[in-house]
Coordinates of C-alpha atoms in Angstrom, one line a residue:
X150 CA 118.7 87.1 90.0
X151 CA 116.9 89.3 87.6
X152 CA 118.4 88.1 84.4
X153 CA 118.3 85.5 81.6
X154 CA 120.8 82.8 82.5
X155 CA 120.3 81.8 86.1
X156 CA 120.5 82.2 89.8
X157 CA 122.1 79.6 92.0
X158 CA 121.1 79.6 95.7
X159 CA 122.3 77.1 98.3
X160 CA 121.1 76.2 101.8
X161 CA 123.8 75.0 104.1
X162 CA 122.6 72.7 106.8
X163 CA 124.9 72.4 109.8
X164 CA 125.0 68.9 111.4
X165 CA 125.9 68.0 114.9
X166 CA 129.1 66.1 114.2
X167 CA 131.3 68.8 115.8
X168 CA 130.7 71.6 118.3
X169 CA 132.0 74.3 115.9
X170 CA 129.4 76.7 114.4
X171 CA 129.4 76.6 110.6
X172 CA 128.8 80.0 108.9
X173 CA 125.9 80.1 106.5
X174 CA 126.7 80.5 102.8
X175 CA 126.1 84.0 101.5
X176 CA 123.9 84.5 98.4
X177 CA 125.1 86.5 95.4
X178 CA 122.6 88.6 93.3
X179 CA 124.1 90.1 90.1
X180 CA 121.0 92.2 89.4
X181 CA 118.8 92.6 86.3
X182 CA 119.7 91.7 82.8
X183 CA 120.0 94.7 80.6
X184 CA 119.5 95.6 76.9
X185 CA 121.2 98.8 75.7
X186 CA 122.4 100.4 72.5
X187 CA 126.0 99.8 71.5
X188 CA 128.6 102.3 73.0
X189 CA 126.5 102.5 76.2
X190 CA 128.1 102.2 79.7
X191 CA 126.1 99.8 81.8
X192 CA 126.2 99.9 85.6
X193 CA 125.8 96.6 87.4
X194 CA 124.1 96.2 90.7
X195 CA 125.0 93.6 93.4
X196 CA 123.1 95.2 96.2
X197 CA 120.6 92.4 96.3
X198 CA 123.3 90.0 97.6
X199 CA 122.9 89.1 101.2
X200 CA 124.3 87.0 104.1
X201 CA 121.8 85.0 106.1
X202 CA 123.7 85.8 109.3
X203 CA 123.9 89.5 108.5
X204 CA 127.7 89.6 108.0
X205 CA 129.4 92.2 105.8
X206 CA 130.1 91.1 102.2
X207 CA 133.0 91.7 99.8
X208 CA 132.3 91.6 96.0
X209 CA 134.2 90.0 93.1
X210 CA 132.9 90.6 89.6
X211 CA 134.3 88.7 86.6
X212 CA 133.6 89.4 82.9
X213 CA 132.9 85.8 81.8
X214 CA 132.3 86.4 78.1
X215 CA 132.0 89.3 75.6
X216 CA 131.8 89.7 71.8
X217 CA 135.1 88.9 70.0
X218 CA 135.4 92.5 68.8
X219 CA 135.1 94.0 72.2
X220 CA 138.1 95.4 74.0
X221 CA 136.4 96.5 77.2
X222 CA 137.0 95.4 80.8
X223 CA 135.1 95.9 84.1
X224 CA 135.7 99.1 86.0
X225 CA 135.6 98.9 89.9
X226 CA 135.2 95.1 89.8
X227 CA 135.5 94.8 93.6
X228 CA 132.6 97.1 94.4
X229 CA 128.9 96.6 94.7
X230 CA 128.2 98.5 91.4
X231 CA 130.9 98.1 88.8
X232 CA 130.6 99.5 85.3
X233 CA 131.1 98.1 81.8
X234 CA 131.1 99.8 78.4
X235 CA 129.3 97.7 75.9
X236 CA 131.4 98.9 72.9
X237 CA 130.1 96.6 70.2
X238 CA 126.9 94.6 69.4
X239 CA 126.5 91.3 71.2
X240 CA 126.1 89.6 74.6
X241 CA 128.3 90.3 77.6
X242 CA 128.1 87.9 80.6
X243 CA 129.3 88.9 84.0
X244 CA 129.4 86.8 87.2
X245 CA 129.4 87.9 90.8
X246 CA 130.8 86.0 93.8
X247 CA 130.4 87.5 97.3
X248 CA 132.2 86.5 100.5
X249 CA 131.4 86.9 104.2
X250 CA 135.1 86.4 105.2
X251 CA 134.5 82.7 106.0
X252 CA 132.6 81.4 103.0
X253 CA 132.0 82.4 99.4
X254 CA 128.7 82.3 97.6
X255 CA 128.0 80.3 94.4
X256 CA 128.4 82.6 91.4
X257 CA 125.4 84.5 90.0
X258 CA 125.5 85.9 86.5
X259 CA 123.9 88.7 84.6
X260 CA 123.6 89.1 80.9
X261 CA 124.0 92.4 79.0
X262 CA 122.9 92.8 75.4
X263 CA 124.1 95.6 73.2
X264 CA 121.9 95.8 70.1
X265 CA 120.6 98.3 67.6
X266 CA 117.5 96.2 67.0
X267 CA 114.2 98.1 67.6
X268 CA 112.2 95.0 68.9
X269 CA 113.8 93.2 71.8
X270 CA 112.8 89.8 73.3
X271 CA 111.2 89.8 76.8
X272 CA 113.5 89.7 79.8
X273 CA 112.5 86.5 81.6
X274 CA 113.3 86.6 85.3
X275 CA 113.1 83.3 87.2
X276 CA 113.1 83.5 91.0
X277 CA 112.4 81.2 93.9
X278 CA 109.2 82.0 95.7
X279 CA 110.8 82.1 99.1
X280 CA 114.2 83.8 98.7
X281 CA 114.9 84.2 102.4
X282 CA 114.8 80.4 102.8
X283 CA 116.9 79.9 99.7
X284 CA 115.9 78.1 96.5
X285 CA 115.4 74.7 98.2
X286 CA 112.8 72.1 99.2
X287 CA 112.9 68.6 100.7
X288 CA 113.0 65.8 98.1
X289 CA 109.5 64.7 97.4
X290 CA 108.1 68.0 98.6
X291 CA 106.6 71.0 96.8
X292 CA 108.7 73.8 95.4
X293 CA 107.7 77.1 94.0
X294 CA 109.3 79.5 91.5
X295 CA 107.9 82.7 89.9
X296 CA 108.5 85.1 87.0
X297 CA 106.6 88.1 88.4
X298 CA 109.4 90.5 87.5
X299 CA 109.8 89.5 83.9
X300 CA 109.4 92.4 81.6
X301 CA 109.5 93.5 77.9
X302 CA 112.0 96.3 77.0
X303 CA 109.6 97.6 74.4
X304 CA 106.7 97.6 76.8
X305 CA 104.9 94.9 74.9
X306 CA 102.5 92.7 76.9
X307 CA 103.7 89.3 78.0
X308 CA 101.5 86.7 76.5
X309 CA 102.8 83.4 77.9
X310 CA 104.9 81.9 80.6
X311 CA 106.3 78.3 80.4
X312 CA 108.3 76.5 83.0
X313 CA 110.4 73.4 82.2
X314 CA 113.2 71.3 83.7
X315 CA 116.7 71.4 82.2
X316 CA 118.2 67.9 82.2
X317 CA 121.9 66.9 82.2
X318 CA 123.4 67.6 78.7
X319 CA 120.9 70.4 78.0
X320 CA 122.7 73.2 80.0
X321 CA 125.0 74.3 77.2
X322 CA 122.0 74.9 74.8
X323 CA 119.3 76.1 77.3
X324 CA 121.4 77.9 80.0
X325 CA 124.6 79.0 78.2
X326 CA 125.6 81.5 80.8
X327 CA 125.0 79.3 83.8
X328 CA 128.3 78.6 85.5
X329 CA 128.7 75.1 87.0
X330 CA 125.3 73.9 85.6
X331 CA 125.2 70.2 86.7
X332 CA 121.5 69.2 87.3
X333 CA 120.4 65.9 88.7
X334 CA 118.6 63.6 86.2
X335 CA 115.6 62.8 88.4
X336 CA 112.4 64.4 87.1
X337 CA 110.1 66.9 88.9
X338 CA 106.4 66.7 88.6
X339 CA 104.7 69.9 87.6
X340 CA 101.4 70.9 89.2
X341 CA 101.5 74.3 87.4
X342 CA 103.9 75.2 84.6
X343 CA 102.2 77.7 82.3
X344 CA 101.8 80.7 84.6
X345 CA 104.0 83.3 86.3
X346 CA 104.0 81.0 89.3
X347 CA 105.5 77.6 88.7
X348 CA 104.6 74.8 91.2
X349 CA 106.3 71.4 91.2
X350 CA 107.1 68.4 93.4
X351 CA 110.8 67.6 93.7
X352 CA 111.8 64.1 92.9
X353 CA 111.5 61.7 95.9
X354 CA 114.6 59.8 94.8
X355 CA 116.8 62.8 93.8
X356 CA 119.1 64.9 96.0
X357 CA 121.0 67.8 94.5
X358 CA 120.4 70.7 92.1
X359 CA 117.5 70.9 89.8
X360 CA 117.8 73.4 87.0
X361 CA 114.5 75.0 85.9
X362 CA 113.9 77.3 82.8
X363 CA 111.4 80.0 82.4
X364 CA 110.4 81.0 78.8
X365 CA 108.5 84.3 78.4
X366 CA 106.9 85.4 75.2
X367 CA 105.5 88.7 73.9
X368 CA 103.7 86.9 71.0
X369 CA 106.6 87.5 68.6
X370 CA 109.9 86.9 70.5
X371 CA 110.8 84.7 73.5
X372 CA 113.2 85.3 76.3
X373 CA 114.5 82.7 78.8
X374 CA 116.0 82.5 82.2
X375 CA 117.4 79.5 84.2
X376 CA 117.5 79.0 87.9
X377 CA 119.0 76.4 90.2
X378 CA 116.7 74.9 92.8
X379 CA 118.1 72.5 95.4
X380 CA 116.3 69.2 96.3
X381 CA 117.5 68.6 99.9
X382 CA 117.6 65.8 102.5
X383 CA 117.1 66.4 106.2
X384 CA 119.2 64.2 108.5
X385 CA 116.8 61.8 110.4
X386 CA 116.4 62.0 114.1
X387 CA 116.9 59.0 116.4
X388 CA 114.1 59.5 118.9
X389 CA 113.2 56.8 121.4
X390 CA 109.6 57.1 122.4
X391 CA 107.8 56.2 124.6
X392 CA 110.5 56.0 127.2
X393 CA 111.3 52.4 128.4
X394 CA 111.2 51.6 132.1
X395 CA 114.0 52.9 134.3
X396 CA 114.7 49.4 135.5
X397 CA 114.0 45.7 134.7
X398 CA 114.9 42.4 136.2
X399 CA 117.4 40.2 134.4
X400 CA 115.6 38.3 131.6
X401 CA 112.5 40.4 131.9
X402 CA 111.2 41.5 128.5
X403 CA 110.6 45.2 127.7
X404 CA 110.1 47.1 124.5
X405 CA 112.2 49.8 122.7
X406 CA 110.7 51.9 120.0
X407 CA 111.8 54.7 117.7
X408 CA 109.1 57.2 116.8
X409 CA 107.6 57.0 113.3
X410 CA 108.4 60.7 112.7
X411 CA 112.2 60.1 113.0
X412 CA 112.6 61.8 109.6
X413 CA 111.0 65.1 108.6
X414 CA 111.2 64.1 104.9
X415 CA 107.9 62.2 104.4
X416 CA 109.3 60.6 101.3
X417 CA 111.9 58.7 103.4
X418 CA 109.4 57.2 105.9
X419 CA 108.9 53.9 103.9
X420 CA 112.7 53.5 103.6
X421 CA 113.9 54.2 107.1
X422 CA 116.4 51.6 108.5
X423 CA 116.7 51.1 112.3
X424 CA 119.6 49.7 114.2
X425 CA 119.8 49.0 117.9
X426 CA 123.1 48.6 119.8
X427 CA 124.0 48.5 123.4
X428 CA 126.8 49.1 125.9
X429 CA 128.7 47.9 127.9
X430 CA 130.5 45.3 125.8
X431 CA 130.1 41.7 127.0
X432 CA 126.5 42.1 128.1
X433 CA 124.2 39.7 126.2
X434 CA 121.0 41.3 124.9
X435 CA 118.4 39.3 123.0
X436 CA 116.7 41.5 120.4
X437 CA 113.4 40.0 119.3
X438 CA 112.9 39.7 116.3
X439 CA 116.3 41.4 115.5
X440 CA 118.4 44.5 116.2
X441 CA 117.0 46.0 112.9
X442 CA 113.4 45.8 114.0
X443 CA 111.3 48.7 115.3
X444 CA 109.7 48.3 117.7
X445 CA 111.8 45.6 119.3
X446 CA 111.5 43.4 122.4
X447 CA 114.6 43.0 124.4
X448 CA 115.9 41.1 127.5
X449 CA 119.3 41.2 129.1
X450 CA 121.1 38.0 130.3
X451 CA 124.3 36.7 131.8
X452 CA 124.9 39.4 134.4
X453 CA 126.7 38.8 137.7
X454 CA 125.6 42.1 139.3
X455 CA 123.1 44.9 138.7
X456 CA 124.2 46.7 135.6
X457 CA 123.0 49.8 133.7
X458 CA 122.7 49.0 130.0
X459 CA 122.6 51.9 127.5
X460 CA 120.7 51.2 124.3
X461 CA 121.4 53.4 121.2
X462 CA 119.1 53.8 118.2
X463 CA 120.5 54.8 114.8
X464 CA 118.0 55.7 112.1
X465 CA 119.1 55.9 108.5
X466 CA 117.3 57.1 105.4
X467 CA 118.7 56.4 101.9
X468 CA 121.0 59.4 102.1
X469 CA 122.4 59.7 105.7
X470 CA 122.2 58.4 109.2
X471 CA 121.0 60.0 112.4
X472 CA 123.3 61.8 114.8
X473 CA 121.7 61.8 118.2
X474 CA 123.9 64.8 119.5
X475 CA 123.7 63.5 123.0
X476 CA 120.3 64.0 124.7
X477 CA 119.8 67.6 123.7
X478 CA 116.0 68.1 123.8
X479 CA 116.2 71.0 121.4
X480 CA 117.7 68.8 118.7
X481 CA 114.9 66.3 119.1
X482 CA 112.1 68.8 119.0
X483 CA 111.7 68.8 122.7
X484 CA 111.6 65.0 123.2
X485 CA 113.2 63.7 126.3
X486 CA 114.7 60.6 124.8
X487 CA 117.0 61.3 121.9
X488 CA 119.3 58.6 120.4
X489 CA 120.1 56.6 123.5
X490 CA 118.5 55.5 126.8
X491 CA 119.7 53.7 129.9
X492 CA 117.9 50.9 131.8
X493 CA 119.1 49.4 135.1
X494 CA 119.0 45.6 135.0
X495 CA 118.4 44.2 138.5
X496 CA 117.4 40.9 140.2
X497 CA 120.7 39.1 139.7
X498 CA 120.9 36.2 142.3
X499 CA 124.1 36.2 144.4
X500 CA 123.6 32.4 145.1
X501 CA 122.6 31.5 141.6
X502 CA 123.4 27.8 141.1
X503 CA 123.1 26.8 144.8
X504 CA 121.5 23.4 145.3
X505 CA 117.9 23.7 146.5
X506 CA 114.7 21.7 147.0
X507 CA 112.2 24.5 147.4
X508 CA 111.9 28.1 146.4
X509 CA 112.2 29.2 150.0
X510 CA 115.8 27.9 150.1
X511 CA 116.8 30.5 147.5
X512 CA 117.7 34.0 148.8
X513 CA 116.9 35.3 145.3
X514 CA 115.2 33.6 142.4
X515 CA 113.4 30.3 142.1
X516 CA 114.3 26.7 142.6
X517 CA 114.3 25.1 139.1
X518 CA 115.3 22.0 137.2
X519 CA 118.8 21.8 135.8
X520 CA 118.4 18.8 133.5
X521 CA 115.8 16.9 131.5
X522 CA 115.3 14.0 134.0
X523 CA 114.8 16.4 136.9
X524 CA 117.5 14.9 139.1
X525 CA 118.9 18.2 140.2
X526 CA 117.5 21.6 141.3
X527 CA 119.4 24.9 141.4
X528 CA 118.6 28.4 142.4
X529 CA 118.1 30.5 139.3
X530 CA 118.2 34.3 139.2
X531 CA 115.4 34.7 136.7
X532 CA 112.2 33.0 137.8
X533 CA 111.2 32.5 134.2
X534 CA 114.2 30.5 133.1
X535 CA 114.2 27.1 131.4
X536 CA 117.3 25.1 131.7
X537 CA 116.7 22.6 128.8
X538 CA 115.6 22.7 125.3
X539 CA 112.7 21.0 123.5
X540 CA 114.9 18.0 122.8
X541 CA 115.7 17.4 126.4
X542 CA 119.2 18.8 126.3
X543 CA 120.6 21.4 128.6
X544 CA 120.0 24.9 127.3
X545 CA 121.1 27.8 129.5
X546 CA 120.0 30.5 127.1
X547 CA 116.3 29.8 126.8
X548 CA 114.4 32.6 128.5
X549 CA 110.6 32.6 128.6
X550 CA 108.4 35.5 127.7
X551 CA 105.3 36.6 129.5
X552 CA 102.5 34.0 129.3
X553 CA 104.8 31.1 128.4
X554 CA 104.7 28.0 130.6
X555 CA 107.8 26.0 131.6
X556 CA 106.4 22.4 131.5
X557 CA 109.7 20.9 132.6
X558 CA 109.9 22.7 135.9
X559 CA 110.2 20.0 138.7
X560 CA 109.4 22.3 141.6
X561 CA 105.7 22.9 141.0
X562 CA 105.1 20.7 138.0
X563 CA 104.5 23.7 135.7
X564 CA 104.9 27.5 135.8
X565 CA 103.8 30.4 133.7
X566 CA 105.9 33.5 133.4
X567 CA 103.8 36.6 134.3
X568 CA 105.6 40.0 134.6
X569 CA 108.8 38.3 135.5
X570 CA 107.4 36.0 138.1
X571 CA 106.6 32.3 137.7
X572 CA 103.0 31.7 138.8

């Protein structure tokens, strides 16, 4: 990474969509840029390349460009340290790709200059500040780059450092040796851009590669280097917390809630989308105010026997949706509830609908009105169940929440639902 054009580093994030382990992408390092006299043999150095998992690497060097008058080729191009004779004046650009046997790295390039000039421009060297973690940061988060290893071939003092962002369409002119230069257009915000250490905030609305340029001056000449820095997104978690009750009576309201830290990217928090679903099919669940709310109040209806209902939460940010990966606590940062949770719905009356005159005549449930003029009473499984709507018509789907009175009840002349019991 110690050269003019660029360094491209990638962080591969393995999701939970399959059980197979995905090998990490190795990182190629083509070494320092060099300035030598014509007819000098330069030795390249790829020993800074590494594999995050410690796997052995193979090397593939390619001479990308050279002066038109040059007739030289690389020697030992599949070794860690190939050689190249710089036979004529001009720039020679060489790329390196390394492989761990499963995945190849992105290419890294090194520039070699053969020149008889006595005063050379500085050698700018742009690097990420945390190379072991890769050149990456979450979108909307801070990123750091540095030029500490920049130097001047003549030993002149370096008088200025300037960091800037390379936008789409500027790669050919600002980073001519950068293979595959395709930056995103969203802008970074610089906190510090005129020092050896560059500090910036990645765009909150941009995912992909940022290209940054370092310009270093010795007061007379300027050298530049480009580096790719990835703005990443972290897949959100679907964490249900606090845990809902293990069981509830049919029609009894309880709350479901996803935690506010379901996404580690703080920039996504205002834009998270929640969706609640349930199994088995055919069970009617009332989501109040809607299945897209968080938190949400729910009650289950229409059962003929005690049933375990599983509720699943999916959390989506603008880039991707959560993958609960079962209930693996490690995936959820140690949380017990991850993605889905089951609740046993009980209290279903076997004799629901039986004619009655008083509650004591019902083996389960309450004796309630079945029509607007109160000419019939039936046993009802849920004690807080109203059989007719505000207009006086029969409505078998109107459940009452805690604290709501059923003024049409003919048994007691009025009941209030408290914790699932009409009182």
